[in-house]
Coordinates of C-alpha atoms in Angstrom, one line a residue:
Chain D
X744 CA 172.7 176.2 12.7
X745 CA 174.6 177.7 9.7
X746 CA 171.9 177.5 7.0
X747 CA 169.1 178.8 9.7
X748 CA 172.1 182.0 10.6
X749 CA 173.2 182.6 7.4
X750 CA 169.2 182.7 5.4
X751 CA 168.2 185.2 8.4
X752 CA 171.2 187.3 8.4
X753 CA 171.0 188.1 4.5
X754 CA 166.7 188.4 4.2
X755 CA 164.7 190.9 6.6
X756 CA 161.7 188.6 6.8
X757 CA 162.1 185.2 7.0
X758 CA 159.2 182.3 7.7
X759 CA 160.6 178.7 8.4
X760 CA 157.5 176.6 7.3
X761 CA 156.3 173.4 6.4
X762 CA 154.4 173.0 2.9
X763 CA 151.7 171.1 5.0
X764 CA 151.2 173.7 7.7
X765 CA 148.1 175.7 7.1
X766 CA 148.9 177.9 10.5
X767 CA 152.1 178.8 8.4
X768 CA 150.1 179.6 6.1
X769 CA 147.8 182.0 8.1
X770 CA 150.9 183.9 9.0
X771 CA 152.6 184.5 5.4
X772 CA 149.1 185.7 4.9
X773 CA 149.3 187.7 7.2
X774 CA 152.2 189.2 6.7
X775 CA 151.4 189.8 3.2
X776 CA 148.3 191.8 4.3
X777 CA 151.0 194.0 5.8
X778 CA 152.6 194.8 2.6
X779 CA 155.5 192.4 3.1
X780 CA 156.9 189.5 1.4
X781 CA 158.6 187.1 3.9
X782 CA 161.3 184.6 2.6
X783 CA 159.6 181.6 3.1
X784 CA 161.3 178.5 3.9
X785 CA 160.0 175.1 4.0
X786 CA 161.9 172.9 5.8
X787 CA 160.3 169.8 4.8
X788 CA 161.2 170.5 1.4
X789 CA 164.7 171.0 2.5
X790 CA 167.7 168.5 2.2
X791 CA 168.6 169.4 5.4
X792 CA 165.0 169.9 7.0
X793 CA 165.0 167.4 10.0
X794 CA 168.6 169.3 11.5
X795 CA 166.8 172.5 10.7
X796 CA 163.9 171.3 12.2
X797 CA 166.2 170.7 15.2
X798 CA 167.9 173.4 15.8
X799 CA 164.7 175.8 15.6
X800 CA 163.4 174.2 18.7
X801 CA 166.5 174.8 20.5
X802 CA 166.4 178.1 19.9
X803 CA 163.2 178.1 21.6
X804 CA 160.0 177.3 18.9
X805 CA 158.0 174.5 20.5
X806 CA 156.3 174.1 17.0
X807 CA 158.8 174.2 15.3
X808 CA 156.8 175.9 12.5
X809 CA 156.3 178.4 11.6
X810 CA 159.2 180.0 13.3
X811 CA 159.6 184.1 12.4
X812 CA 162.6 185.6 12.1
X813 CA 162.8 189.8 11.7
X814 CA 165.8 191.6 11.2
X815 CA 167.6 188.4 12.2
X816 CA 166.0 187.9 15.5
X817 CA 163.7 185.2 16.5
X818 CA 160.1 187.3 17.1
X819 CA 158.6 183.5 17.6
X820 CA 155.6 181.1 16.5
X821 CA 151.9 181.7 15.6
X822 CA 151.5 182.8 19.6
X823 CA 154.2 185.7 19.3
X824 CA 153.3 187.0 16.0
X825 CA 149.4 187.8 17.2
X826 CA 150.3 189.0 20.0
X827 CA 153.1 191.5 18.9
X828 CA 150.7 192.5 16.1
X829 CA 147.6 192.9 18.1
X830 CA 149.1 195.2 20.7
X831 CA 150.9 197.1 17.6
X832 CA 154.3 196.5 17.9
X833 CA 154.5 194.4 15.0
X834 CA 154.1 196.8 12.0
X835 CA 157.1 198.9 13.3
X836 CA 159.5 196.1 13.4
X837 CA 158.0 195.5 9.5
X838 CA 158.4 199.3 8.6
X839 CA 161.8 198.4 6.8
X840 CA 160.7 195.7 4.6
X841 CA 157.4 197.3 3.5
Chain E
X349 CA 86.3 201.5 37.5
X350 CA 83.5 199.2 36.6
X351 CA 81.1 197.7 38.8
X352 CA 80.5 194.0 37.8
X353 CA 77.3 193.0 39.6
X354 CA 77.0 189.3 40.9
X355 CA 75.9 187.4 37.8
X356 CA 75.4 183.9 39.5
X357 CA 77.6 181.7 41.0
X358 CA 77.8 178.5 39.9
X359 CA 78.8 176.9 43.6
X360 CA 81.5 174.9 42.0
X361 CA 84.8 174.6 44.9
X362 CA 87.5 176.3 44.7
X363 CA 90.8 176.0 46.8
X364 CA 91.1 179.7 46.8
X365 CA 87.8 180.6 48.1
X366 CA 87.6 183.9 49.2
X367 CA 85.4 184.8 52.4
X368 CA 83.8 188.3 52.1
X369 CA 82.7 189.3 55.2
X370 CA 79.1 190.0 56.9
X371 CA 78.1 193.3 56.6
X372 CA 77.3 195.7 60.0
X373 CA 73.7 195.5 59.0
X374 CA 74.0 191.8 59.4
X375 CA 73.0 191.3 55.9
X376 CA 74.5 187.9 54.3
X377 CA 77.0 188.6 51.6
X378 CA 76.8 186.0 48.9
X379 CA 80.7 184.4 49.1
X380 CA 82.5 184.3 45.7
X381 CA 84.7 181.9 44.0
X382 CA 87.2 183.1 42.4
X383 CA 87.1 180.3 39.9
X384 CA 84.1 180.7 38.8
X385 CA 84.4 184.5 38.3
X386 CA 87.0 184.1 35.9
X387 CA 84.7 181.7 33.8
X388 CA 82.0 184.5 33.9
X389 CA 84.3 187.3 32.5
X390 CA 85.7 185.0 30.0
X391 CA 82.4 183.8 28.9
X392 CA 80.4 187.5 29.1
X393 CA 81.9 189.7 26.7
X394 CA 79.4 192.9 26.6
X395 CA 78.9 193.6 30.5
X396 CA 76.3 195.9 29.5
X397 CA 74.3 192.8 28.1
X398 CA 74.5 190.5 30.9
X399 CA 73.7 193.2 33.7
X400 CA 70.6 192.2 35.1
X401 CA 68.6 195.2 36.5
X402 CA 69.3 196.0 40.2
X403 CA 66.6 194.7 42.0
X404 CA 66.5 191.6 39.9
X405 CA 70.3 190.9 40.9
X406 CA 69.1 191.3 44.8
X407 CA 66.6 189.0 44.6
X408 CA 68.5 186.1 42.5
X409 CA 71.3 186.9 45.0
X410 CA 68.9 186.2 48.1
X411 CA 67.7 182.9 46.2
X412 CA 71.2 181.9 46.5
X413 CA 72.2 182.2 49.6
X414 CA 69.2 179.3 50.1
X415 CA 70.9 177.2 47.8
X416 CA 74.4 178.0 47.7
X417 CA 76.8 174.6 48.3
X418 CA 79.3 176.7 49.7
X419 CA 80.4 176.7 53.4
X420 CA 78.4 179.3 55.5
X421 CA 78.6 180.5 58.6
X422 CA 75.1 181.4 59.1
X423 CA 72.0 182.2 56.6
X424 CA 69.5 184.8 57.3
X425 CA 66.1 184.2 55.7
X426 CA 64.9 186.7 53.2
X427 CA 64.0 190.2 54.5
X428 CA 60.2 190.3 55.2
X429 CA 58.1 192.8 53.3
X430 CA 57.9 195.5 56.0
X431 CA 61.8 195.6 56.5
X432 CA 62.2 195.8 52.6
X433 CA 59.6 199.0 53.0
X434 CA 61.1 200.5 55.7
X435 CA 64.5 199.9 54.9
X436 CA 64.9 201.3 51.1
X437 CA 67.8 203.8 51.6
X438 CA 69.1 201.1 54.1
X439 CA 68.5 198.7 50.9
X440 CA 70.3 201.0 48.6
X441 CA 73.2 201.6 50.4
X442 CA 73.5 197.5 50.9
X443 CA 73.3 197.6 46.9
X444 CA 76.4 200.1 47.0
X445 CA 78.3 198.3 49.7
X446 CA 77.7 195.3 47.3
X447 CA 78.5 196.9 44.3
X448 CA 81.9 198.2 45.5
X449 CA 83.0 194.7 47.1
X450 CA 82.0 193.0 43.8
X451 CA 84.0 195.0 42.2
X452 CA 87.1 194.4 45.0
X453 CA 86.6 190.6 44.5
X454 CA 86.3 190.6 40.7
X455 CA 89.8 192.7 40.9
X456 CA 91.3 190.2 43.0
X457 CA 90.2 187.4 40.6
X458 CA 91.4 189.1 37.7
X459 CA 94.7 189.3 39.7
X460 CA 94.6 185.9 40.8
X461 CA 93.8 184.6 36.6
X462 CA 97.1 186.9 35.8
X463 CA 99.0 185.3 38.4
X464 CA 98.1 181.9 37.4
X465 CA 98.5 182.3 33.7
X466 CA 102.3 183.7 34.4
X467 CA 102.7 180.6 36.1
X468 CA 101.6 178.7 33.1
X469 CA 103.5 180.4 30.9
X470 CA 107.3 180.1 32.4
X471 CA 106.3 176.4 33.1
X472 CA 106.2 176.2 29.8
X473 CA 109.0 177.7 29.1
X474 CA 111.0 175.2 31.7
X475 CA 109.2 172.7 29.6
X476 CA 110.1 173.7 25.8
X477 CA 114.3 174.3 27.4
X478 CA 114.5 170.7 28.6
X479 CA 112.9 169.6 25.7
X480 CA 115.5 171.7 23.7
X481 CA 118.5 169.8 26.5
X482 CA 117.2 166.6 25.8
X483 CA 117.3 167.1 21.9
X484 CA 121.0 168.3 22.2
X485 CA 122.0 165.5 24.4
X486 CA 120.3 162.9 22.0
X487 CA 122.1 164.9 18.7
X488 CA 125.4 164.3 20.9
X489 CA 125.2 160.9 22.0
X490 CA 124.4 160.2 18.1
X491 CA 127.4 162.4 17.1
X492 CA 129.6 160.6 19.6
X493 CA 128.4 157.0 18.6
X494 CA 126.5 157.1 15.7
X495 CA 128.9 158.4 12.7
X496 CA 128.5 156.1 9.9
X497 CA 125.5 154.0 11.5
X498 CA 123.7 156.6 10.8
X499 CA 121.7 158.7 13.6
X500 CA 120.5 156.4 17.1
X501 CA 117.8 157.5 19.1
X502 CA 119.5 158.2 23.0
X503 CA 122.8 157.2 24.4
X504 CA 124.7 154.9 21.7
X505 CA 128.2 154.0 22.2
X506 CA 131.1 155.0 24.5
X507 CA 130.5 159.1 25.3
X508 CA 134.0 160.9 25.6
X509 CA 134.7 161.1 29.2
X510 CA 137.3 164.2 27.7
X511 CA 133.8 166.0 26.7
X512 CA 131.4 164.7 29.2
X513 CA 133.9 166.5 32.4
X514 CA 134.1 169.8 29.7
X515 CA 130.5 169.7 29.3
X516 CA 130.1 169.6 33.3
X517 CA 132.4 172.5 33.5
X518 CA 131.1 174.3 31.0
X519 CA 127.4 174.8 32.8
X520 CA 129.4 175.5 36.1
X521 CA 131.3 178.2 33.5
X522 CA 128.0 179.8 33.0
X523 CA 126.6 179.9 36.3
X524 CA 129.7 181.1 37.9
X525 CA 129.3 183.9 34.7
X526 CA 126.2 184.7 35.2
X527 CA 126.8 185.6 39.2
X528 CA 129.6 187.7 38.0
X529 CA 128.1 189.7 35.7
X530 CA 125.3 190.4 38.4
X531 CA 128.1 191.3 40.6
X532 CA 129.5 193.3 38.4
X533 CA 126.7 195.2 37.3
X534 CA 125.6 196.1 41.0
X535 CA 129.5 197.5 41.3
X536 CA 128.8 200.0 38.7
X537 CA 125.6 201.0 40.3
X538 CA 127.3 201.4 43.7
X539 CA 130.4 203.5 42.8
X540 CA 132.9 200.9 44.5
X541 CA 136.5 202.2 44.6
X542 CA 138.5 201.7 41.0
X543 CA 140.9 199.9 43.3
X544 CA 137.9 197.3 43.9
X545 CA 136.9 197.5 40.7
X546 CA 140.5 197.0 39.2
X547 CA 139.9 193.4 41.0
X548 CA 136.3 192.1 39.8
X549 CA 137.7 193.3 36.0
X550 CA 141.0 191.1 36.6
X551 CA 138.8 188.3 37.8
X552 CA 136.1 188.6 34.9
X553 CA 139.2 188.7 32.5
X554 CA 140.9 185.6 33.9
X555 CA 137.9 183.8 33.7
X556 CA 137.5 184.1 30.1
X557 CA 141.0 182.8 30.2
X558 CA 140.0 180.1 32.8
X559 CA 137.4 178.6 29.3
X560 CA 139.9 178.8 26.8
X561 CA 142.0 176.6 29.1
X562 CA 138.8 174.2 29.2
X563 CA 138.5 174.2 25.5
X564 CA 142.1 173.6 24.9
X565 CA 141.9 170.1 26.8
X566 CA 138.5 169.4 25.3
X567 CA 139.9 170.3 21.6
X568 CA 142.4 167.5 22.3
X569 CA 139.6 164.8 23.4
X570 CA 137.5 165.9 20.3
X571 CA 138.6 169.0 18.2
X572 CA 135.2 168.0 16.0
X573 CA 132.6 168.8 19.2
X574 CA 134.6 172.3 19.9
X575 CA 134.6 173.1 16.7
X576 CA 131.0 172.4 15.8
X577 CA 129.9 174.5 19.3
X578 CA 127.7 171.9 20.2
X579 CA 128.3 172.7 23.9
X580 CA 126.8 175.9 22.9
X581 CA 123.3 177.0 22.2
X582 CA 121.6 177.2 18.6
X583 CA 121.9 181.2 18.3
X584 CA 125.6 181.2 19.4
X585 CA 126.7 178.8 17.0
X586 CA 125.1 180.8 14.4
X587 CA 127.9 183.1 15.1
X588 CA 130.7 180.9 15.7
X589 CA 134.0 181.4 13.8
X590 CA 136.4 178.3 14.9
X591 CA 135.4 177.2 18.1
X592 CA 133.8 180.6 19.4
X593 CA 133.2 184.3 19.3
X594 CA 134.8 186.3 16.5
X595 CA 137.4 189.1 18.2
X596 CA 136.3 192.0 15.7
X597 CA 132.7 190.9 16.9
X598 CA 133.6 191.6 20.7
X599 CA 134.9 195.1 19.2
X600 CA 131.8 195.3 17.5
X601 CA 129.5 194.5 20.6
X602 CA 131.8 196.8 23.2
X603 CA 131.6 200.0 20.4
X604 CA 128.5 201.3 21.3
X605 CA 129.4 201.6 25.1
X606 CA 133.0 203.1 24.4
X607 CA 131.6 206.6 24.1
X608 CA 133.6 208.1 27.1
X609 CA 136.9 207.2 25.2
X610 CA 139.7 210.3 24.9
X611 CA 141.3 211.3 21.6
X612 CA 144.4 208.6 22.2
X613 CA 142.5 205.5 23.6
X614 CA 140.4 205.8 20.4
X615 CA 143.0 206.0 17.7
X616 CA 144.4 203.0 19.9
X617 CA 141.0 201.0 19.8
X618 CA 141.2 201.4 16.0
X619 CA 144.3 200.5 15.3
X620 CA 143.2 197.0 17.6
X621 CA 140.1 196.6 15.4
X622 CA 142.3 196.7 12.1
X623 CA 145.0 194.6 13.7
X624 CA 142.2 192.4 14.9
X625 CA 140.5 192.0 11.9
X626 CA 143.6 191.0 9.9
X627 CA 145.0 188.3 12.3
X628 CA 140.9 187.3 12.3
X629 CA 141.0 187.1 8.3
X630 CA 144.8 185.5 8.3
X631 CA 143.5 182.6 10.4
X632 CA 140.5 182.0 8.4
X633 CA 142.5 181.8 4.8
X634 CA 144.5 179.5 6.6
X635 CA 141.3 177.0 8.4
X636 CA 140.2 177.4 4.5
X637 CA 142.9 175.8 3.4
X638 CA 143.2 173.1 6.4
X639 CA 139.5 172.3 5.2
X640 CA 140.1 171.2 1.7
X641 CA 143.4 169.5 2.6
X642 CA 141.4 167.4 4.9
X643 CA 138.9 166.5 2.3
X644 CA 141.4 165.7 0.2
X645 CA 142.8 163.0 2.5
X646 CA 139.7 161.7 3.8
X647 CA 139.0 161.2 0.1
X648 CA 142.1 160.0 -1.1
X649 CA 142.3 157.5 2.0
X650 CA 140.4 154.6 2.7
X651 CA 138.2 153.9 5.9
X652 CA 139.5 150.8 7.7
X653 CA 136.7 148.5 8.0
X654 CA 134.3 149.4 11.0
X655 CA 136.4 152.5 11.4
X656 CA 135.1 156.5 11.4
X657 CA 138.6 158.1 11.4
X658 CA 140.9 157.2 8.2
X659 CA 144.0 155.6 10.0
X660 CA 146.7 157.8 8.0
X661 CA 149.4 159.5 9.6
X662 CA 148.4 163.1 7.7
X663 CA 145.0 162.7 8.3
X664 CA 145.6 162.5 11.7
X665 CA 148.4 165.6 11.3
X666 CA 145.6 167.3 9.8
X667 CA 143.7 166.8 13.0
X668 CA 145.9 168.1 15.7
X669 CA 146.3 171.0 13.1
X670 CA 142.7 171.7 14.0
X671 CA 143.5 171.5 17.4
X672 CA 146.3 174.3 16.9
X673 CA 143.7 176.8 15.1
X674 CA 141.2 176.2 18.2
X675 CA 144.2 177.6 20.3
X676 CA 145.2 180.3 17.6
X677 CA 141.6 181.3 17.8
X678 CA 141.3 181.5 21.4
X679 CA 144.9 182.8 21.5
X680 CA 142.9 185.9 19.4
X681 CA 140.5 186.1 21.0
X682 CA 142.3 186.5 24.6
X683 CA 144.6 188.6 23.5
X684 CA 141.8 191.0 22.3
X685 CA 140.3 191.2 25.5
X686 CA 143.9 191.9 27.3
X687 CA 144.4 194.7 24.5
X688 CA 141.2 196.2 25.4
X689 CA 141.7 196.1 29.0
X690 CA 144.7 197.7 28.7
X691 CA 143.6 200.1 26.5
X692 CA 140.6 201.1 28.5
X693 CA 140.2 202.5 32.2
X694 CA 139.0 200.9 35.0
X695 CA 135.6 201.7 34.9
X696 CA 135.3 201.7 31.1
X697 CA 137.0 197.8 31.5
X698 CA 134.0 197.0 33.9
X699 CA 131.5 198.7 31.5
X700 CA 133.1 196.9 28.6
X701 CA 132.5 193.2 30.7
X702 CA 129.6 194.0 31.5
X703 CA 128.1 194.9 28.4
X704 CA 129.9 191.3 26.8
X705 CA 128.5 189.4 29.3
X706 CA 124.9 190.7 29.2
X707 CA 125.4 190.1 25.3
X708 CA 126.3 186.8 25.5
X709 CA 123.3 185.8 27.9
X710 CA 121.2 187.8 25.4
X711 CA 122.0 185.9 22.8
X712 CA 122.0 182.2 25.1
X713 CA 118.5 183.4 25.6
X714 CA 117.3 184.3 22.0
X715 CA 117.3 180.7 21.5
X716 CA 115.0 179.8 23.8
X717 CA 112.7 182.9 22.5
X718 CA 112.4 181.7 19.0
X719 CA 111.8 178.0 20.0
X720 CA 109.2 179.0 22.1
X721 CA 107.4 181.7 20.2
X722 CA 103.8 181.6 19.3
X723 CA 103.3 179.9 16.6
X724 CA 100.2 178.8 14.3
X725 CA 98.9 175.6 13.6
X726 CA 100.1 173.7 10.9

């Protein structure tokens, strides 16, 4: 989707999220913690949040929030972000945008 | 070793009756009951004050014999004056001889008092843990039924069939656990090959995983019973961070037993605590925040007459939000356990285990300790 390509092309760090979603929440957190400040995105505050809620699960986010985009790939949800960061490959992908 | 003489005996029955047997001087030996010698040594503090002199003893014990309710084989009538004359070093040797088998039998009573006591005690025990079961099940079959009624004594209302199979489960869980660790820790002790090793690791690993799977489905019959560890005991929960252990607390328990680790594996190990720790803290800003939203909407919202759960849409969001940090939490907490398996070699990995699961039993069991401590009266 064009808004979802174009926000994640321009920004290093970008969090779609819902302003409800505490687990969204956990991971800006996070991510914080690591010395970084995501773009944060809430799609249900967003004109055009239900096709953007859409197209983030085709791409592959069964949530579809909070979906976590680095260096304009799709890392993934809550699951991928723990993982990557827990086995220490997360903090070199955020070295840039420290 | 101290010789007890015979002090009396009381002729009261006693299913473990011990026979000692007739001398080779065909003298009758008194037979003792065990009972009864363990009320006598209860009841005679000082021995020195209660030993009767020698010769006193023998003749009280020959009046006994007469009288004695006990079953005898034979009874010899009391020695006649020339055969106590003639007989003294005979006599003092009988007094020996009796001496040393009081002394057997009142060891053998003292045994038997111990036995019986230890018996007493971890009946007890059994007694005070189903006393503690029963208590739980009550507290749940209130929690399940009761809500705004208030608390109800026993089974009230429909139980969760979700929780009542979890439940099930769960004590299979911890049987099958406990055999494993045993397993496990006779492994270690018989240097099995890594390759074999390798396996029971991979299987005590994947079991872990095999509860987070149960908890998942039970999270989505009642996220409320997972998180409040109700299926756990008292000294776990005191621990419990959503739904379970804390991962920087499984770092924290394996630590001590880590002390073979190389220069690499324990950068690596440190960098997984840090990691661990801030994912750990992330999640629990976020459950923070889950919290207060859901007070706010149980407040804001208004209970449907009759009903527990406020029928509105976000409270019920809120819910299955709380389902999703159960998972994120056990996500963690596997993924720690993966990371440290990794990390660690064979052997270590099997240490590791072994020391978690002996911790975890440890700490099932210090709730039974303090319920059943010694306590004084009110």
């Amino acid at each position: 989707m064009d808004k979802i390509t174009r926000l994640v092309s321009e920004k290093g760090v970008v969090i779609f999220s819902k302003s409800s979603c505490c687990l969204c929440y956990a991971v800006i957190i996070l991510f914080q913690e690591l010395g970084v400040n995501p773009v944060v995105c809430e799609i249900d505050q967003d004109p055009e949040g239900r096709e953007m809620e859409k197209a983030l699960t085709r791409l592959g986010c069964n949530a579809p929030v909070p979906a976590v985009f680095i260096a304009g790939k799709l890392v993934g949800s809550t699951n991928e972000v723990m993982s990557l960061h827990l086995s220490g490959s997360l903090i070199p992908l955020l070295k840039p945008y420290q | 070793m101290e010789l007890h003489p015979i002090i009396s005996s009381k002729g009261m029955n006693s299913s473990s009756t011990q026979f000692v047997t007739p001398s080779r001087f065909g003298i009758y030996e008194p037979i003792h009951q065990l009972g009864t010698w363990g009320e006598n040594f209860k009841s005679n503090g000082n021995p020195n004050t209660s030993t009767p002199m020698i010769m006193e003893v023998d003749i009280k014990l020959d009046a006994q014999v007469q009288t004695s309710e006990d079953t005898s084989h034979r009874t010899f009538p009391p020695p006649t004056k020339y055969e106590q004359e003639a007989s003294k070093p005979l006599k003092l040797l009988q007094i020996q001889r009796r001496l040393v088998q009081n002394c057997e039998v009142a060891r053998k009573s003292r045994l038997w008092k111990k036995a019986y006591v230890q018996q007493l005690e971890s009946s007890r025990l059994k007694l005070v843990q189903l006393e503690q079961e029963l208590e739980r099940v009550r507290q749940q079959g209130s929690y399940i039924g009761g809500g705004v009624d208030g608390f109800q004594k026993g089974f009230c209302g429909p139980v969760n069939p979700g929780i009542a199979a979890f439940e099930m489960e769960y004590g299979h869980w911890v049987e099958e656990q406990t055999r494993q660790i045993c397993e496990l820790r006779s492994a270690l002790q018989a240097h099995i090959s890594d390759l074999e090793l390798r396996m029971l690791v991979e299987g005590g690993l994947s079991y872990y995983f095999e509860l987070f799977r149960m908890k998942s489905t039970a999270a989505k019959a009642d996220v409320f019973y997972i998180m409040s560890g109700m299926w756990r005991t008292a000294a776990e929960r005191f621990f419990f961070w959503i739904g379970g252990f804390r991962p920087s607390e499984l770092l924290k328990v394996l630590g001590p037993h880590l002390d073979t680790l190389t220069e690499s594996q324990n950068m690596e190990v440190n960098n997984l605590r840090q990691s661990c720790q801030q994912a750990e803290d992330a999640l629990t800003q976020g459950m923070e925040k889950l919290q207060s939203t859901l007070a706010e909407t149980v407040a804001a919202g208004q209970l449907v007459e009759g009903g527990y759960i406020p029928r509105i849409p976000t409270a019920m969001e809120k819910l299955e939000a709380l389902v999703s940090f159960v998972n994120q939490a056990d996500h963690l907490r596997q993924e720690t356990l993966q990371q440290m398996s990794r990390i660690l070699t064979t052997r270590q990995a099997a240490r590791g285990l072994l020391a978690l699961g002996e911790y975890f039993q440890r700490l099932r069991a210090s709730s039974s300790i303090w319920a059943t401590r010694p306590r004084e009266p009110a």
